[in-house]
PDB file of C-alpha atoms in Angstrom:
ATOM      1  CA  MET A   1     208.189  99.929  12.501  1.00  0.00           C
ATOM      2  CA  PHE A   2     211.190  99.836  14.864  1.00  0.00           C
ATOM      3  CA  ARG A   3     213.514  97.063  15.681  1.00  0.00           C
ATOM      4  CA  GLY A   4     216.507  96.430  17.997  1.00  0.00           C
ATOM      5  CA  SER A   5     217.974  98.509  20.706  1.00  0.00           C
ATOM      6  CA  MET A   6     216.208 101.759  21.402  1.00  0.00           C
ATOM      7  CA  VAL A   7     217.860 103.952  24.057  1.00  0.00           C
ATOM      8  CA  ALA A   8     215.732 105.620  26.710  1.00  0.00           C
ATOM      9  CA  LEU A   9     217.967 108.705  26.494  1.00  0.00           C
ATOM     10  CA  VAL A  10     218.870 110.733  29.640  1.00  0.00           C
ATOM     11  CA  THR A  11     218.337 114.436  29.506  1.00  0.00           C
ATOM     12  CA  PRO A  12     221.655 115.989  30.596  1.00  0.00           C
ATOM     13  CA  MET A  13     221.523 119.085  32.786  1.00  0.00           C
ATOM     14  CA  LEU A  14     223.742 121.798  33.983  1.00  0.00           C
ATOM     15  CA  GLU A  15     224.327 122.650  37.702  1.00  0.00           C
ATOM     16  CA  ASP A  16     221.613 125.250  37.569  1.00  0.00           C
ATOM     17  CA  GLU A  17     219.277 122.487  36.443  1.00  0.00           C
ATOM     18  CA  SER A  18     218.890 123.934  32.926  1.00  0.00           C
ATOM     19  CA  ILE A  19     219.215 121.642  29.943  1.00  0.00           C
ATOM     20  CA  ASP A  20     222.699 120.856  28.868  1.00  0.00           C
ATOM     21  CA  TYR A  21     222.243 120.977  25.121  1.00  0.00           C
ATOM     22  CA  MET A  22     225.946 120.553  24.360  1.00  0.00           C
ATOM     23  CA  SER A  23     226.122 117.224  26.227  1.00  0.00           C
ATOM     24  CA  LEU A  24     222.762 116.189  24.684  1.00  0.00           C
ATOM     25  CA  GLU A  25     224.136 116.702  21.155  1.00  0.00           C
ATOM     26  CA  LYS A  26     227.231 114.591  22.219  1.00  0.00           C
ATOM     27  CA  LEU A  27     224.994 111.803  23.399  1.00  0.00           C
ATOM     28  CA  VAL A  28     223.073 111.821  20.084  1.00  0.00           C
ATOM     29  CA  GLU A  29     226.321 111.437  18.249  1.00  0.00           C
ATOM     30  CA  PHE A  30     227.591 108.749  20.619  1.00  0.00           C
ATOM     31  CA  HIS A  31     224.542 106.596  20.061  1.00  0.00           C
ATOM     32  CA  ILE A  32     224.479 106.972  16.241  1.00  0.00           C
ATOM     33  CA  ALA A  33     228.094 106.063  16.123  1.00  0.00           C
ATOM     34  CA  SER A  34     227.530 103.096  18.466  1.00  0.00           C
ATOM     35  CA  GLY A  35     224.756 101.520  16.374  1.00  0.00           C
ATOM     36  CA  THR A  36     221.789 102.399  18.510  1.00  0.00           C
ATOM     37  CA  ASP A  37     218.665 101.629  16.433  1.00  0.00           C
ATOM     38  CA  ALA A  38     216.449 104.469  17.736  1.00  0.00           C
ATOM     39  CA  ILE A  39     216.466 107.164  20.346  1.00  0.00           C
ATOM     40  CA  VAL A  40     213.662 107.745  22.736  1.00  0.00           C
ATOM     41  CA  ALA A  41     213.690 111.400  23.901  1.00  0.00           C
ATOM     42  CA  VAL A  42     212.100 112.541  27.082  1.00  0.00           C
ATOM     43  CA  GLY A  43     210.751 109.321  28.454  1.00  0.00           C
ATOM     44  CA  THR A  44     211.020 108.250  32.109  1.00  0.00           C
ATOM     45  CA  THR A  45     214.816 108.094  31.886  1.00  0.00           C
ATOM     46  CA  GLY A  46     214.804 111.545  30.316  1.00  0.00           C
ATOM     47  CA  GLU A  47     213.194 113.088  33.411  1.00  0.00           C
ATOM     48  CA  SER A  48     209.942 113.811  31.634  1.00  0.00           C
ATOM     49  CA  ALA A  49     208.139 114.233  34.973  1.00  0.00           C
ATOM     50  CA  THR A  50     210.386 117.182  35.848  1.00  0.00           C
ATOM     51  CA  LEU A  51     210.584 118.977  32.574  1.00  0.00           C
ATOM     52  CA  ASP A  52     207.915 121.673  31.927  1.00  0.00           C
ATOM     53  CA  MET A  53     205.888 121.614  28.685  1.00  0.00           C
ATOM     54  CA  GLN A  54     208.181 124.099  26.805  1.00  0.00           C
ATOM     55  CA  GLU A  55     211.303 122.209  27.786  1.00  0.00           C
ATOM     56  CA  HIS A  56     209.792 118.923  26.886  1.00  0.00           C
ATOM     57  CA  CYS A  57     209.010 120.178  23.342  1.00  0.00           C
ATOM     58  CA  GLU A  58     212.342 121.844  22.941  1.00  0.00           C
ATOM     59  CA  VAL A  59     214.306 118.715  23.876  1.00  0.00           C
ATOM     60  CA  VAL A  60     212.364 116.621  21.468  1.00  0.00           C
ATOM     61  CA  LYS A  61     212.831 119.085  18.718  1.00  0.00           C
ATOM     62  CA  PHE A  62     216.603 119.420  19.414  1.00  0.00           C
ATOM     63  CA  VAL A  63     217.087 115.567  19.287  1.00  0.00           C
ATOM     64  CA  VAL A  64     215.076 115.273  16.084  1.00  0.00           C
ATOM     65  CA  ASP A  65     217.127 118.095  14.448  1.00  0.00           C
ATOM     66  CA  LYS A  66     220.500 116.668  15.604  1.00  0.00           C
ATOM     67  CA  VAL A  67     219.676 113.112  14.525  1.00  0.00           C
ATOM     68  CA  ASN A  68     218.477 114.508  11.108  1.00  0.00           C
ATOM     69  CA  LYS A  69     216.779 111.290  10.061  1.00  0.00           C
ATOM     70  CA  ARG A  70     219.867 109.056  10.520  1.00  0.00           C
ATOM     71  CA  ILE A  71     217.881 106.823  12.929  1.00  0.00           C
ATOM     72  CA  PRO A  72     214.323 107.022  14.212  1.00  0.00           C
ATOM     73  CA  VAL A  73     213.405 109.366  17.099  1.00  0.00           C
ATOM     74  CA  ILE A  74     210.567 108.382  19.372  1.00  0.00           C
ATOM     75  CA  ALA A  75     209.212 111.141  21.624  1.00  0.00           C
ATOM     76  CA  GLY A  76     207.881 110.424  25.107  1.00  0.00           C
ATOM     77  CA  THR A  77     204.612 112.216  25.334  1.00  0.00           C
ATOM     78  CA  GLY A  78     202.608 110.505  27.975  1.00  0.00           C
ATOM     79  CA  ALA A  79     200.844 112.263  30.863  1.00  0.00           C
ATOM     80  CA  ASN A  80     198.252 111.687  33.447  1.00  0.00           C
ATOM     81  CA  SER A  81     196.198 114.414  31.847  1.00  0.00           C
ATOM     82  CA  THR A  82     194.681 113.344  28.459  1.00  0.00           C
ATOM     83  CA  THR A  83     194.695 116.981  27.286  1.00  0.00           C
ATOM     84  CA  GLU A  84     198.375 117.398  28.202  1.00  0.00           C
ATOM     85  CA  ALA A  85     199.271 114.170  26.506  1.00  0.00           C
ATOM     86  CA  ILE A  86     197.501 115.407  23.360  1.00  0.00           C
ATOM     87  CA  GLU A  87     199.412 118.658  23.436  1.00  0.00           C
ATOM     88  CA  LEU A  88     202.769 116.858  23.912  1.00  0.00           C
ATOM     89  CA  THR A  89     201.975 114.386  21.106  1.00  0.00           C
ATOM     90  CA  GLN A  90     200.989 117.232  18.780  1.00  0.00           C
ATOM     91  CA  CYS A  91     204.281 118.942  19.606  1.00  0.00           C
ATOM     92  CA  ALA A  92     206.239 115.838  18.866  1.00  0.00           C
ATOM     93  CA  LYS A  93     204.576 115.563  15.459  1.00  0.00           C
ATOM     94  CA  GLU A  94     205.294 119.092  14.636  1.00  0.00           C
ATOM     95  CA  ALA A  95     208.896 118.596  15.611  1.00  0.00           C
ATOM     96  CA  GLY A  96     209.245 115.728  13.124  1.00  0.00           C
ATOM     97  CA  ALA A  97     209.409 112.778  15.562  1.00  0.00           C
ATOM     98  CA  ASP A  98     208.867 109.333  13.922  1.00  0.00           C
ATOM     99  CA  ALA A  99     206.599 108.115  16.650  1.00  0.00           C
ATOM    100  CA  CYS A 100     205.412 108.800  20.216  1.00  0.00           C
ATOM    101  CA  LEU A 101     205.682 106.696  23.443  1.00  0.00           C
ATOM    102  CA  LEU A 102     202.846 107.239  25.836  1.00  0.00           C
ATOM    103  CA  VAL A 103     203.136 106.104  29.354  1.00  0.00           C
ATOM    104  CA  THR A 104     199.895 105.139  31.248  1.00  0.00           C
ATOM    105  CA  PRO A 105     198.349 107.967  33.248  1.00  0.00           C
ATOM    106  CA  TYR A 106     200.240 107.868  36.520  1.00  0.00           C
ATOM    107  CA  TYR A 107     198.885 108.620  40.048  1.00  0.00           C
ATOM    108  CA  ASN A 108     195.213 108.945  39.172  1.00  0.00           C
ATOM    109  CA  LYS A 109     194.626 105.168  38.714  1.00  0.00           C
ATOM    110  CA  PRO A 110     192.202 105.055  35.776  1.00  0.00           C
ATOM    111  CA  THR A 111     190.041 102.033  35.052  1.00  0.00           C
ATOM    112  CA  GLN A 112     190.757  99.818  32.022  1.00  0.00           C
ATOM    113  CA  GLU A 113     187.921 101.576  30.250  1.00  0.00           C
ATOM    114  CA  GLY A 114     189.471 104.928  31.136  1.00  0.00           C
ATOM    115  CA  LEU A 115     192.827 103.763  29.796  1.00  0.00           C
ATOM    116  CA  TYR A 116     191.137 102.617  26.561  1.00  0.00           C
ATOM    117  CA  LEU A 117     189.362 105.982  26.059  1.00  0.00           C
ATOM    118  CA  HIS A 118     192.527 108.012  27.014  1.00  0.00           C
ATOM    119  CA  TYR A 119     194.615 106.318  24.318  1.00  0.00           C
ATOM    120  CA  LYS A 120     191.832 106.225  21.822  1.00  0.00           C
ATOM    121  CA  LYS A 121     191.348 110.001  22.089  1.00  0.00           C
ATOM    122  CA  ILE A 122     195.039 110.743  21.746  1.00  0.00           C
ATOM    123  CA  ALA A 123     195.337 108.489  18.713  1.00  0.00           C
ATOM    124  CA  GLU A 124     192.265 109.960  17.055  1.00  0.00           C
ATOM    125  CA  THR A 125     193.393 113.483  17.703  1.00  0.00           C
ATOM    126  CA  VAL A 126     197.039 113.318  16.565  1.00  0.00           C
ATOM    127  CA  ASP A 127     197.957 111.460  13.381  1.00  0.00           C
ATOM    128  CA  ILE A 128     201.334 109.980  14.349  1.00  0.00           C
ATOM    129  CA  PRO A 129     202.380 106.384  15.120  1.00  0.00           C
ATOM    130  CA  GLN A 130     201.949 105.837  18.885  1.00  0.00           C
ATOM    131  CA  ILE A 131     203.440 103.187  21.226  1.00  0.00           C
ATOM    132  CA  LEU A 132     201.669 102.315  24.474  1.00  0.00           C
ATOM    133  CA  TYR A 133     203.870 102.180  27.541  1.00  0.00           C
ATOM    134  CA  ASN A 134     203.084 100.069  30.569  1.00  0.00           C
ATOM    135  CA  VAL A 135     205.310 100.366  33.624  1.00  0.00           C
ATOM    136  CA  PRO A 136     203.061  99.792  36.711  1.00  0.00           C
ATOM    137  CA  GLY A 137     205.922  99.850  39.086  1.00  0.00           C
ATOM    138  CA  ARG A 138     206.303 103.658  38.362  1.00  0.00           C
ATOM    139  CA  THR A 139     202.722 104.516  37.600  1.00  0.00           C
ATOM    140  CA  ALA A 140     200.437 102.480  39.955  1.00  0.00           C
ATOM    141  CA  CYS A 141     198.450 101.677  36.827  1.00  0.00           C
ATOM    142  CA  ASP A 142     198.538  98.433  34.816  1.00  0.00           C
ATOM    143  CA  LEU A 143     197.544  98.319  31.213  1.00  0.00           C
ATOM    144  CA  LEU A 144     196.184  94.800  30.958  1.00  0.00           C
ATOM    145  CA  PRO A 145     196.679  92.566  27.884  1.00  0.00           C
ATOM    146  CA  GLU A 146     192.990  92.633  27.011  1.00  0.00           C
ATOM    147  CA  THR A 147     193.013  96.410  26.886  1.00  0.00           C
ATOM    148  CA  VAL A 148     196.190  96.432  24.770  1.00  0.00           C
ATOM    149  CA  ILE A 149     194.387  94.057  22.292  1.00  0.00           C
ATOM    150  CA  ARG A 150     191.450  96.454  22.115  1.00  0.00           C
ATOM    151  CA  LEU A 151     193.784  99.450  21.462  1.00  0.00           C
ATOM    152  CA  ALA A 152     195.770  97.555  18.833  1.00  0.00           C
ATOM    153  CA  LYS A 153     192.830  97.764  16.560  1.00  0.00           C
ATOM    154  CA  ILE A 154     193.182 101.593  16.322  1.00  0.00           C
ATOM    155  CA  LYS A 155     195.123 102.388  13.141  1.00  0.00           C
ATOM    156  CA  ASN A 156     198.035 104.508  14.540  1.00  0.00           C
ATOM    157  CA  ILE A 157     198.586 102.563  17.768  1.00  0.00           C
ATOM    158  CA  ILE A 158     201.463 100.520  16.524  1.00  0.00           C
ATOM    159  CA  GLY A 159     202.867  98.711  19.500  1.00  0.00           C
ATOM    160  CA  ILE A 160     203.583  98.644  23.249  1.00  0.00           C
ATOM    161  CA  LYS A 161     206.607  98.979  25.545  1.00  0.00           C
ATOM    162  CA  GLU A 162     205.756  96.367  28.226  1.00  0.00           C
ATOM    163  CA  ALA A 163     207.966  97.034  31.287  1.00  0.00           C
ATOM    164  CA  THR A 164     206.567  94.618  33.802  1.00  0.00           C
ATOM    165  CA  GLY A 165     209.209  92.048  33.242  1.00  0.00           C
ATOM    166  CA  ASP A 166     206.457  89.356  32.969  1.00  0.00           C
ATOM    167  CA  ILE A 167     207.294  87.290  29.889  1.00  0.00           C
ATOM    168  CA  SER A 168     203.863  85.740  29.857  1.00  0.00           C
ATOM    169  CA  ARG A 169     202.447  89.118  28.846  1.00  0.00           C
ATOM    170  CA  ILE A 170     203.939  88.844  25.349  1.00  0.00           C
ATOM    171  CA  THR A 171     202.192  85.584  24.753  1.00  0.00           C
ATOM    172  CA  GLN A 172     198.864  87.000  25.923  1.00  0.00           C
ATOM    173  CA  ILE A 173     199.218  90.030  23.770  1.00  0.00           C
ATOM    174  CA  LYS A 174     200.519  88.307  20.652  1.00  0.00           C
ATOM    175  CA  ALA A 175     197.521  85.970  20.701  1.00  0.00           C
ATOM    176  CA  GLY A 176     195.136  88.895  20.166  1.00  0.00           C
ATOM    177  CA  VAL A 177     196.912  91.370  17.920  1.00  0.00           C
ATOM    178  CA  SER A 178     198.076  91.316  14.268  1.00  0.00           C
ATOM    179  CA  ASP A 179     201.594  90.569  13.203  1.00  0.00           C
ATOM    180  CA  GLU A 180     202.135  94.318  12.529  1.00  0.00           C
ATOM    181  CA  PHE A 181     201.714  95.218  16.132  1.00  0.00           C
ATOM    182  CA  ASP A 182     205.138  95.684  17.743  1.00  0.00           C
ATOM    183  CA  LEU A 183     206.206  94.421  21.072  1.00  0.00           C
ATOM    184  CA  TYR A 184     209.056  96.121  22.950  1.00  0.00           C
ATOM    185  CA  THR A 185     210.349  95.339  26.401  1.00  0.00           C
ATOM    186  CA  GLY A 186     211.239  98.056  28.886  1.00  0.00           C
ATOM    187  CA  ASP A 187     212.865  95.551  31.378  1.00  0.00           C
ATOM    188  CA  ASP A 188     216.557  95.161  30.604  1.00  0.00           C
ATOM    189  CA  ALA A 189     216.968  92.164  32.823  1.00  0.00           C
ATOM    190  CA  THR A 190     214.557  90.027  30.910  1.00  0.00           C
ATOM    191  CA  ALA A 191     215.023  91.626  27.474  1.00  0.00           C
ATOM    192  CA  VAL A 192     216.730  88.622  25.791  1.00  0.00           C
ATOM    193  CA  ASP A 193     213.990  86.234  26.832  1.00  0.00           C
ATOM    194  CA  PHE A 194     211.366  88.799  25.777  1.00  0.00           C
ATOM    195  CA  ILE A 195     212.769  89.104  22.267  1.00  0.00           C
ATOM    196  CA  LEU A 196     213.288  85.369  21.905  1.00  0.00           C
ATOM    197  CA  ALA A 197     209.575  84.921  22.759  1.00  0.00           C
ATOM    198  CA  GLY A 198     208.667  87.072  19.806  1.00  0.00           C
ATOM    199  CA  GLY A 199     209.423  90.684  20.838  1.00  0.00           C
ATOM    200  CA  HIS A 200     210.805  93.144  18.391  1.00  0.00           C
ATOM    201  CA  GLY A 201     213.330  94.992  20.503  1.00  0.00           C
ATOM    202  CA  GLY A 202     213.711  96.931  23.733  1.00  0.00           C
ATOM    203  CA  ILE A 203     213.603 100.574  24.956  1.00  0.00           C
ATOM    204  CA  SER A 204     216.502 100.380  27.270  1.00  0.00           C
ATOM    205  CA  VAL A 205     218.178 102.149  30.200  1.00  0.00           C
ATOM    206  CA  THR A 206     221.349  99.995  29.965  1.00  0.00           C
ATOM    207  CA  ALA A 207     221.729 101.183  26.334  1.00  0.00           C
ATOM    208  CA  ASN A 208     222.730 104.590  27.573  1.00  0.00           C
ATOM    209  CA  VAL A 209     225.937 103.034  28.912  1.00  0.00           C
ATOM    210  CA  THR A 210     226.699 100.101  26.492  1.00  0.00           C
ATOM    211  CA  PRO A 211     224.901 100.938  23.169  1.00  0.00           C
ATOM    212  CA  LYS A 212     227.052  99.006  20.787  1.00  0.00           C
ATOM    213  CA  LEU A 213     226.989  95.767  22.775  1.00  0.00           C
ATOM    214  CA  LEU A 214     223.294  95.948  23.526  1.00  0.00           C
ATOM    215  CA  HIS A 215     222.552  96.439  19.807  1.00  0.00           C
ATOM    216  CA  GLU A 216     224.507  93.214  19.151  1.00  0.00           C
ATOM    217  CA  VAL A 217     222.662  91.386  21.924  1.00  0.00           C
ATOM    218  CA  TYR A 218     219.239  92.373  20.641  1.00  0.00           C
ATOM    219  CA  PHE A 219     219.970  91.505  17.081  1.00  0.00           C
ATOM    220  CA  ALA A 220     221.303  88.120  18.057  1.00  0.00           C
ATOM    221  CA  ALA A 221     217.984  87.535  19.928  1.00  0.00           C
ATOM    222  CA  LEU A 222     216.010  88.781  16.934  1.00  0.00           C
ATOM    223  CA  GLU A 223     217.841  86.337  14.713  1.00  0.00           C
ATOM    224  CA  GLY A 224     216.878  83.495  17.175  1.00  0.00           C
ATOM    225  CA  ASP A 225     220.400  82.857  18.266  1.00  0.00           C
ATOM    226  CA  ALA A 226     219.730  82.414  21.983  1.00  0.00           C
ATOM    227  CA  GLU A 227     223.234  81.187  22.825  1.00  0.00           C
ATOM    228  CA  LYS A 228     224.843  84.207  21.327  1.00  0.00           C
ATOM    229  CA  ALA A 229     222.392  86.662  22.755  1.00  0.00           C
ATOM    230  CA  ARG A 230     222.816  85.250  26.310  1.00  0.00           C
ATOM    231  CA  ARG A 231     226.609  85.051  25.958  1.00  0.00           C
ATOM    232  CA  LEU A 232     226.855  88.737  24.871  1.00  0.00           C
ATOM    233  CA  ASP A 233     224.339  89.883  27.493  1.00  0.00           C
ATOM    234  CA  ALA A 234     226.172  88.096  30.358  1.00  0.00           C
ATOM    235  CA  PRO A 235     228.564  90.998  31.044  1.00  0.00           C
ATOM    236  CA  LEU A 236     225.673  93.383  31.186  1.00  0.00           C
ATOM    237  CA  GLU A 237     223.681  91.600  33.965  1.00  0.00           C
ATOM    238  CA  GLY A 238     225.239  93.874  36.606  1.00  0.00           C
ATOM    239  CA  LEU A 239     224.156  96.993  34.728  1.00  0.00           C
ATOM    240  CA  HIS A 240     220.698  95.596  34.173  1.00  0.00           C
ATOM    241  CA  ARG A 241     220.359  95.231  37.947  1.00  0.00           C
ATOM    242  CA  ASP A 242     222.462  97.953  39.534  1.00  0.00           C
ATOM    243  CA  LEU A 243     221.245 100.890  37.291  1.00  0.00           C
ATOM    244  CA  PHE A 244     218.129 100.518  39.454  1.00  0.00           C
ATOM    245  CA  VAL A 245     219.797 100.577  42.913  1.00  0.00           C
ATOM    246  CA  GLU A 246     218.092 103.986  43.261  1.00  0.00           C
ATOM    247  CA  ALA A 247     215.237 105.352  41.143  1.00  0.00           C
ATOM    248  CA  ASN A 248     215.951 105.647  37.458  1.00  0.00           C
ATOM    249  CA  PRO A 249     217.621 107.776  36.141  1.00  0.00           C
ATOM    250  CA  ILE A 250     219.795 108.536  39.191  1.00  0.00           C
ATOM    251  CA  PRO A 251     222.279 105.547  38.727  1.00  0.00           C
ATOM    252  CA  VAL A 252     222.458 105.848  34.918  1.00  0.00           C
ATOM    253  CA  LYS A 253     223.206 109.575  35.006  1.00  0.00           C
ATOM    254  CA  TRP A 254     225.967 108.900  37.533  1.00  0.00           C
ATOM    255  CA  ALA A 255     227.377 106.199  35.305  1.00  0.00           C
ATOM    256  CA  LEU A 256     227.423 108.532  32.221  1.00  0.00           C
ATOM    257  CA  ALA A 257     229.086 111.275  34.240  1.00  0.00           C
ATOM    258  CA  GLU A 258     231.768 108.755  35.270  1.00  0.00           C
ATOM    259  CA  MET A 259     232.295 108.005  31.488  1.00  0.00           C
ATOM    260  CA  GLY A 260     232.672 111.761  30.851  1.00  0.00           C
ATOM    261  CA  LEU A 261     229.616 111.966  28.644  1.00  0.00           C
ATOM    262  CA  ILE A 262     227.538 114.299  30.840  1.00  0.00           C
ATOM    263  CA  GLY A 263     227.841 116.273  34.138  1.00  0.00           C
ATOM    264  CA  HIS A 264     226.466 115.038  37.382  1.00  0.00           C
ATOM    265  CA  ALA A 265     223.512 117.393  37.550  1.00  0.00           C
ATOM    266  CA  ILE A 266     219.937 116.045  38.027  1.00  0.00           C
ATOM    267  CA  ARG A 267     216.730 117.923  38.789  1.00  0.00           C
ATOM    268  CA  LEU A 268     214.949 117.788  42.109  1.00  0.00           C
ATOM    269  CA  PRO A 269     213.181 115.812  43.478  1.00  0.00           C
ATOM    270  CA  MET A 270     215.622 113.401  42.006  1.00  0.00           C
ATOM    271  CA  THR A 271     219.109 113.548  43.739  1.00  0.00           C
ATOM    272  CA  GLN A 272     222.573 112.379  42.790  1.00  0.00           C
ATOM    273  CA  LEU A 273     223.515 108.816  43.442  1.00  0.00           C
ATOM    274  CA  SER A 274     224.128 107.951  47.136  1.00  0.00           C
ATOM    275  CA  GLU A 275     227.768 107.490  47.904  1.00  0.00           C
ATOM    276  CA  LYS A 276     227.145 104.031  49.257  1.00  0.00           C
ATOM    277  CA  TYR A 277     226.179 102.891  45.711  1.00  0.00           C
ATOM    278  CA  HIS A 278     229.130 104.329  43.866  1.00  0.00           C
ATOM    279  CA  ALA A 279     231.213 101.157  44.205  1.00  0.00           C
ATOM    280  CA  VAL A 280     228.244  98.980  43.270  1.00  0.00           C
ATOM    281  CA  VAL A 281     227.531 100.832  40.007  1.00  0.00           C
ATOM    282  CA  ARG A 282     231.217 101.181  39.149  1.00  0.00           C
ATOM    283  CA  ALA A 283     231.681  97.393  39.620  1.00  0.00           C
ATOM    284  CA  ALA A 284     228.771  96.787  37.124  1.00  0.00           C
ATOM    285  CA  MET A 285     230.432  99.179  34.680  1.00  0.00           C
ATOM    286  CA  GLN A 286     233.677  97.372  35.031  1.00  0.00           C
ATOM    287  CA  GLN A 287     232.022  94.041  34.414  1.00  0.00           C
ATOM    288  CA  ALA A 288     230.603  95.470  31.247  1.00  0.00           C
ATOM    289  CA  GLY A 289     233.983  96.839  30.189  1.00  0.00           C
ATOM    290  CA  VAL A 290     233.099 100.559  30.047  1.00  0.00           C
ATOM    291  CA  VAL A 291     235.553 101.750  32.807  1.00  0.00           C
TER     292      VAL A 291
END
């Protein structure tokens, strides 16, 4: 359903830690003008873990309303409680989101059968396209290819964001799913190789900072032009690496603040980027041509 560069959008905040809706609207317009192919609202990069239920739903609705169908909006609605994930997914459907992105239940370490039943129940309860999201480095929970293949048989589970950085995963999953099942990377550093191996795009942190160029990178890869994709991606290698010198979204929010797109605020327990990393992230931004 979705192709290309999908930004894992930050949630800008004011110094009192409330949502900065003025800056959020500015970001939406920035991405639409820059050719971003879809916006993912309130995912990991959007500080979903620190927004309460009401804020979560309000941010999704705000982004959907401001985008106004110009590009797709995918709402992050995963939770480690199946009931809460259903509530968030229903909220996103009512807000008019085009699809939902559901991270694996974090912290409680379900079995593969538990993961299957978790996603199955959400999909059967809320009739909206749903994308699985596997990021074991953040969740301590790995959604294995064989479980993905089982889930792909459920009508409204349409794809997966696979963020392990393991390119062999795409081969394993593709072998057991239909051609209609979408494969997105969540690992910026390996995104070009992922798409060249048959992926359909990426849900990206780097896209917050360089949306226009990353759109061009991903579409070159989608067209099978490996040389062009790698050449265009080369200046972004520093960002792919250094936007993770501290836990996401700390570095990317600092970078966007340096670009004048948002303020520096972030919500505890996340903190602002350590001063020792300022020069590191700034150098990566300079390499990418954004400062």
